[in-house]
Amino acid sequence: MKYLASLTLLLSLMTLPVSAQDADSSNLLKVGDDMPEFTLKTLDGQTVSSDDLYGKVVLINFFATWCPPCNQELPLLEKDIWAKYKEDENFALLVIDREETEEKVAPFVEKKKFTMPFYLDPNREIYGLFAKKDIPRNYLFDKEGRLMLCSKGYSKEDFGMLKRELDALLK
Amino acid sequence: MTSDLKNVPMSQCANCSVSPPLTRGKLLPVSPYAPGLKSGVSHMVQR
């Protein structure tokens, strides 16, 4: 009987959808965690470090130019978030390209007419502080550098929640 | 989106896939890392 119960449990676990077993085990941060320490370069060679961001609400987006859902999300990031808060000195946006170089990213930004601040993470070093895999990803930190919200993938619902949380933090 | 996918170099896409928008979303639980979020995994690149 005990054997049968164990077998039933095992079989039920095996039939769980892959995604249900992985509620985002590839994410390395959880809500409440401090922002990892990092230094990044902008497309024009300037640097920014996590220390510079203390005291600001910070939204970090990871993407790649070849990633279709990232390309769905980026225009909304520009239109709904950057356009709204770019003048707010309490806000910082870091749009970080993963594993591509300036030669690839600069023409992409120009072609899409983005004005958001883009950064490069050509060796996946910064991304590796946040997650193991999957893009796009968003991480929203409060002024004390604590993670308030994170998401992976693009969906209208999650992006709406991101906007609402950002609105609340910058109120 | 289909045309975008064609632009993904095979070397980059060896270990990635784009989740079907609707079916994956229905299977997903709420992420423990983002309370309240349904998780946007319905539309991402696994890589």
Short mmCIF file of C-alpha atoms in Angstrom, two decimals:
data_model
loop_
_atom_site.label_atom_id
_atom_site.label_comp_id
_atom_site.label_asym_id
_atom_site.label_seq_id
_atom_site.Cartn_x
_atom_site.Cartn_y
_atom_site.Cartn_z
CA MET A 1 0.00 0.00 0.00
CA LYS A 2 2.83 2.34 0.97
CA TYR A 3 4.58 1.41 -2.28
CA LEU A 4 1.43 2.21 -4.23
CA ALA A 5 1.11 5.63 -2.56
CA SER A 6 4.74 6.47 -3.34
CA LEU A 7 4.31 5.39 -6.92
CA THR A 8 1.18 7.51 -7.28
CA LEU A 9 3.00 10.56 -5.87
CA LEU A 10 5.94 10.00 -8.18
CA LEU A 11 3.70 9.66 -11.21
CA SER A 12 1.76 12.79 -10.32
CA LEU A 13 4.98 14.78 -10.02
CA MET A 14 6.19 13.46 -13.35
CA THR A 15 3.03 14.60 -15.08
CA LEU A 16 3.28 18.20 -13.81
CA PRO A 17 3.93 20.65 -16.62
CA VAL A 18 7.59 21.51 -16.92
CA SER A 19 6.79 25.13 -16.22
CA ALA A 20 4.92 24.28 -13.04
CA GLN A 21 7.93 22.44 -11.67
CA ASP A 22 10.03 25.45 -12.55
CA ALA A 23 8.25 28.38 -10.93
CA ASP A 24 11.33 30.36 -11.96
CA SER A 25 14.20 28.49 -10.45
CA SER A 26 16.37 30.26 -13.02
CA ASN A 27 15.87 33.54 -11.15
CA LEU A 28 18.62 34.25 -8.64
CA LEU A 29 16.87 37.09 -6.77
CA LYS A 30 13.70 37.20 -4.77
CA VAL A 31 11.57 40.10 -3.63
CA GLY A 32 13.29 41.92 -0.76
CA ASP A 33 16.82 41.07 -1.91
CA ASP A 34 19.38 43.85 -2.31
CA MET A 35 20.47 44.94 -5.75
CA PRO A 36 23.62 43.06 -6.78
CA GLU A 37 26.78 45.14 -7.12
CA PHE A 38 27.82 45.77 -10.70
CA THR A 39 29.42 48.20 -13.11
CA LEU A 40 28.09 48.61 -16.64
CA LYS A 41 29.07 50.46 -19.79
CA THR A 42 26.70 52.48 -21.90
CA LEU A 43 26.72 52.31 -25.67
CA ASP A 44 28.93 55.40 -25.77
CA GLY A 45 31.42 54.02 -23.28
CA GLN A 46 30.32 55.73 -20.07
CA THR A 47 30.08 53.65 -16.93
CA VAL A 48 27.42 53.35 -14.27
CA SER A 49 27.65 51.35 -11.09
CA SER A 50 25.01 50.04 -8.75
CA ASP A 51 26.33 52.45 -6.09
CA ASP A 52 25.37 55.39 -8.34
CA LEU A 53 21.78 54.18 -8.31
CA TYR A 54 21.20 54.22 -4.57
CA GLY A 55 18.35 56.60 -3.68
CA LYS A 56 16.56 56.05 -6.98
CA VAL A 57 13.80 53.73 -8.06
CA VAL A 58 15.56 51.51 -10.58
CA LEU A 59 14.10 49.40 -13.36
CA ILE A 60 16.46 46.96 -15.02
CA ASN A 61 15.44 45.23 -18.24
CA PHE A 62 17.46 42.45 -19.85
CA PHE A 63 16.98 41.81 -23.55
CA ALA A 64 18.70 40.81 -26.78
CA THR A 65 18.14 42.28 -30.23
CA TRP A 66 17.27 38.87 -31.71
CA CYS A 67 14.65 38.04 -29.08
CA PRO A 68 11.06 38.42 -30.43
CA PRO A 69 9.25 38.96 -27.09
CA CYS A 70 11.93 41.48 -26.10
CA ASN A 71 11.12 43.34 -29.28
CA GLN A 72 7.48 43.39 -28.28
CA GLU A 73 8.31 44.79 -24.86
CA LEU A 74 10.96 47.40 -25.65
CA PRO A 75 8.68 49.84 -27.51
CA LEU A 76 6.30 49.76 -24.53
CA LEU A 77 9.18 50.36 -22.17
CA GLU A 78 10.11 53.40 -24.23
CA LYS A 79 6.56 54.72 -24.65
CA ASP A 80 4.85 53.85 -21.37
CA ILE A 81 7.73 54.09 -18.91
CA TRP A 82 10.69 56.05 -20.26
CA ALA A 83 8.60 58.81 -21.84
CA LYS A 84 6.69 59.20 -18.60
CA TYR A 85 9.55 59.18 -16.09
CA LYS A 86 12.71 60.17 -17.95
CA GLU A 87 12.70 63.61 -16.32
CA ASP A 88 12.19 62.19 -12.84
CA GLU A 89 15.49 62.40 -10.95
CA ASN A 90 14.28 59.69 -8.61
CA PHE A 91 14.10 57.17 -11.44
CA ALA A 92 16.73 55.24 -13.35
CA LEU A 93 16.16 52.85 -16.22
CA LEU A 94 18.82 50.40 -17.37
CA VAL A 95 18.06 48.53 -20.57
CA ILE A 96 20.77 45.91 -20.72
CA ASP A 97 21.60 43.93 -23.83
CA ARG A 98 22.80 40.44 -23.04
CA GLU A 99 25.68 38.89 -24.95
CA GLU A 100 25.91 41.29 -27.86
CA THR A 101 28.36 44.01 -28.73
CA GLU A 102 28.07 47.69 -29.53
CA GLU A 103 28.30 46.90 -33.25
CA LYS A 104 25.05 44.97 -33.01
CA VAL A 105 23.18 47.05 -30.44
CA ALA A 106 23.90 50.61 -31.61
CA PRO A 107 22.32 50.16 -35.08
CA PHE A 108 19.38 48.38 -33.46
CA VAL A 109 18.75 51.31 -31.10
CA GLU A 110 19.10 53.79 -33.93
CA LYS A 111 16.80 51.89 -36.26
CA LYS A 112 14.09 51.60 -33.61
CA LYS A 113 14.54 55.26 -32.62
CA PHE A 114 14.84 54.39 -28.95
CA THR A 115 15.93 57.14 -26.58
CA MET A 116 16.17 54.95 -23.46
CA PRO A 117 19.59 54.39 -21.92
CA PHE A 118 21.06 51.14 -23.24
CA TYR A 119 23.89 49.21 -21.62
CA LEU A 120 26.03 46.29 -22.70
CA ASP A 121 26.60 42.98 -20.97
CA PRO A 122 28.57 41.17 -23.67
CA ASN A 123 29.79 38.34 -21.47
CA ARG A 124 26.59 37.76 -19.52
CA GLU A 125 28.41 38.79 -16.33
CA ILE A 126 25.75 41.20 -15.08
CA TYR A 127 22.87 39.01 -16.19
CA GLY A 128 24.50 36.17 -14.28
CA LEU A 129 24.02 38.12 -11.04
CA PHE A 130 20.27 38.19 -11.61
CA ALA A 131 19.31 34.99 -13.37
CA LYS A 132 20.58 31.83 -14.99
CA LYS A 133 18.58 31.99 -18.22
CA ASP A 134 15.57 33.37 -20.13
CA ILE A 135 14.83 36.81 -21.51
CA PRO A 136 13.25 39.29 -21.38
CA ARG A 137 13.42 39.95 -17.65
CA ASN A 138 12.53 42.99 -15.55
CA TYR A 139 13.74 43.84 -12.05
CA LEU A 140 12.26 46.79 -10.16
CA PHE A 141 14.12 48.11 -7.10
CA ASP A 142 12.99 50.72 -4.59
CA LYS A 143 15.09 53.69 -3.45
CA GLU A 144 16.86 51.57 -0.87
CA GLY A 145 17.92 49.11 -3.54
CA ARG A 146 15.52 46.36 -2.48
CA LEU A 147 13.90 44.24 -5.14
CA MET A 148 10.18 45.01 -5.24
CA LEU A 149 9.08 43.11 -8.31
CA CYS A 150 10.56 40.91 -10.99
CA SER A 151 9.17 39.21 -14.02
CA LYS A 152 10.34 37.12 -16.92
CA GLY A 153 8.93 36.98 -20.38
CA TYR A 154 6.60 39.58 -21.81
CA SER A 155 2.89 39.63 -21.17
CA LYS A 156 0.47 42.52 -21.20
CA GLU A 157 -0.73 41.66 -17.70
CA ASP A 158 2.72 41.54 -16.13
CA PHE A 159 3.80 44.72 -17.90
CA GLY A 160 0.68 46.44 -16.59
CA MET A 161 1.53 45.36 -13.07
CA LEU A 162 5.09 46.58 -13.52
CA LYS A 163 3.77 50.00 -14.53
CA ARG A 164 1.41 50.16 -11.58
CA GLU A 165 4.16 49.21 -9.13
CA LEU A 166 6.48 51.80 -10.64
CA ASP A 167 3.77 54.45 -10.43
CA ALA A 168 3.29 53.61 -6.76
CA LEU A 169 7.02 53.79 -6.00
CA LEU A 170 7.42 57.16 -7.73
CA LYS A 171 4.28 58.75 -6.35
CA MET B 1 7.00 37.13 -35.08
CA THR B 2 7.62 34.26 -37.42
CA SER B 3 9.78 36.42 -39.61
CA ASP B 4 11.68 37.62 -36.53
CA LEU B 5 12.37 34.06 -35.54
CA LYS B 6 13.91 33.38 -38.90
CA ASN B 7 16.47 36.00 -38.07
CA VAL B 8 17.68 34.18 -34.97
CA PRO B 9 21.06 32.65 -35.77
CA MET B 10 20.96 28.90 -35.36
CA SER B 11 24.04 29.02 -33.17
CA GLN B 12 22.16 31.22 -30.73
CA CYS B 13 18.97 29.28 -30.92
CA ALA B 14 20.35 25.81 -30.31
CA ASN B 15 19.09 25.80 -26.75
CA CYS B 16 16.20 28.17 -26.95
CA SER B 17 12.59 28.07 -27.87
CA VAL B 18 9.77 30.53 -27.92
CA SER B 19 6.86 29.43 -25.83
CA PRO B 20 3.50 29.26 -27.54
CA PRO B 21 1.72 32.33 -26.17
CA LEU B 22 -1.47 30.81 -24.84
CA THR B 23 -0.84 27.23 -23.87
CA ARG B 24 2.25 27.91 -21.77
CA GLY B 25 0.59 30.77 -19.94
CA LYS B 26 -2.24 28.54 -18.78
CA LEU B 27 0.12 26.01 -17.29
CA LEU B 28 2.11 28.42 -15.21
CA PRO B 29 1.76 28.91 -11.49
CA VAL B 30 2.21 32.23 -9.76
CA SER B 31 5.90 32.95 -9.41
CA PRO B 32 7.09 32.99 -5.81
CA TYR B 33 9.57 35.65 -6.84
CA ALA B 34 6.96 38.13 -7.89
CA PRO B 35 3.86 38.01 -5.68
CA GLY B 36 0.77 38.80 -7.63
CA LEU B 37 2.31 38.26 -11.02
CA LYS B 38 0.98 35.53 -13.22
CA SER B 39 4.49 35.32 -14.63
CA GLY B 40 5.04 36.41 -18.15
CA VAL B 41 6.60 33.14 -19.18
CA SER B 42 3.94 32.88 -21.82
CA HIS B 43 6.15 34.98 -24.02
CA MET B 44 9.86 34.58 -23.55
CA VAL B 45 12.97 33.06 -24.99
CA GLN B 46 14.42 30.24 -22.96
CA ARG B 47 18.11 30.77 -23.18
#
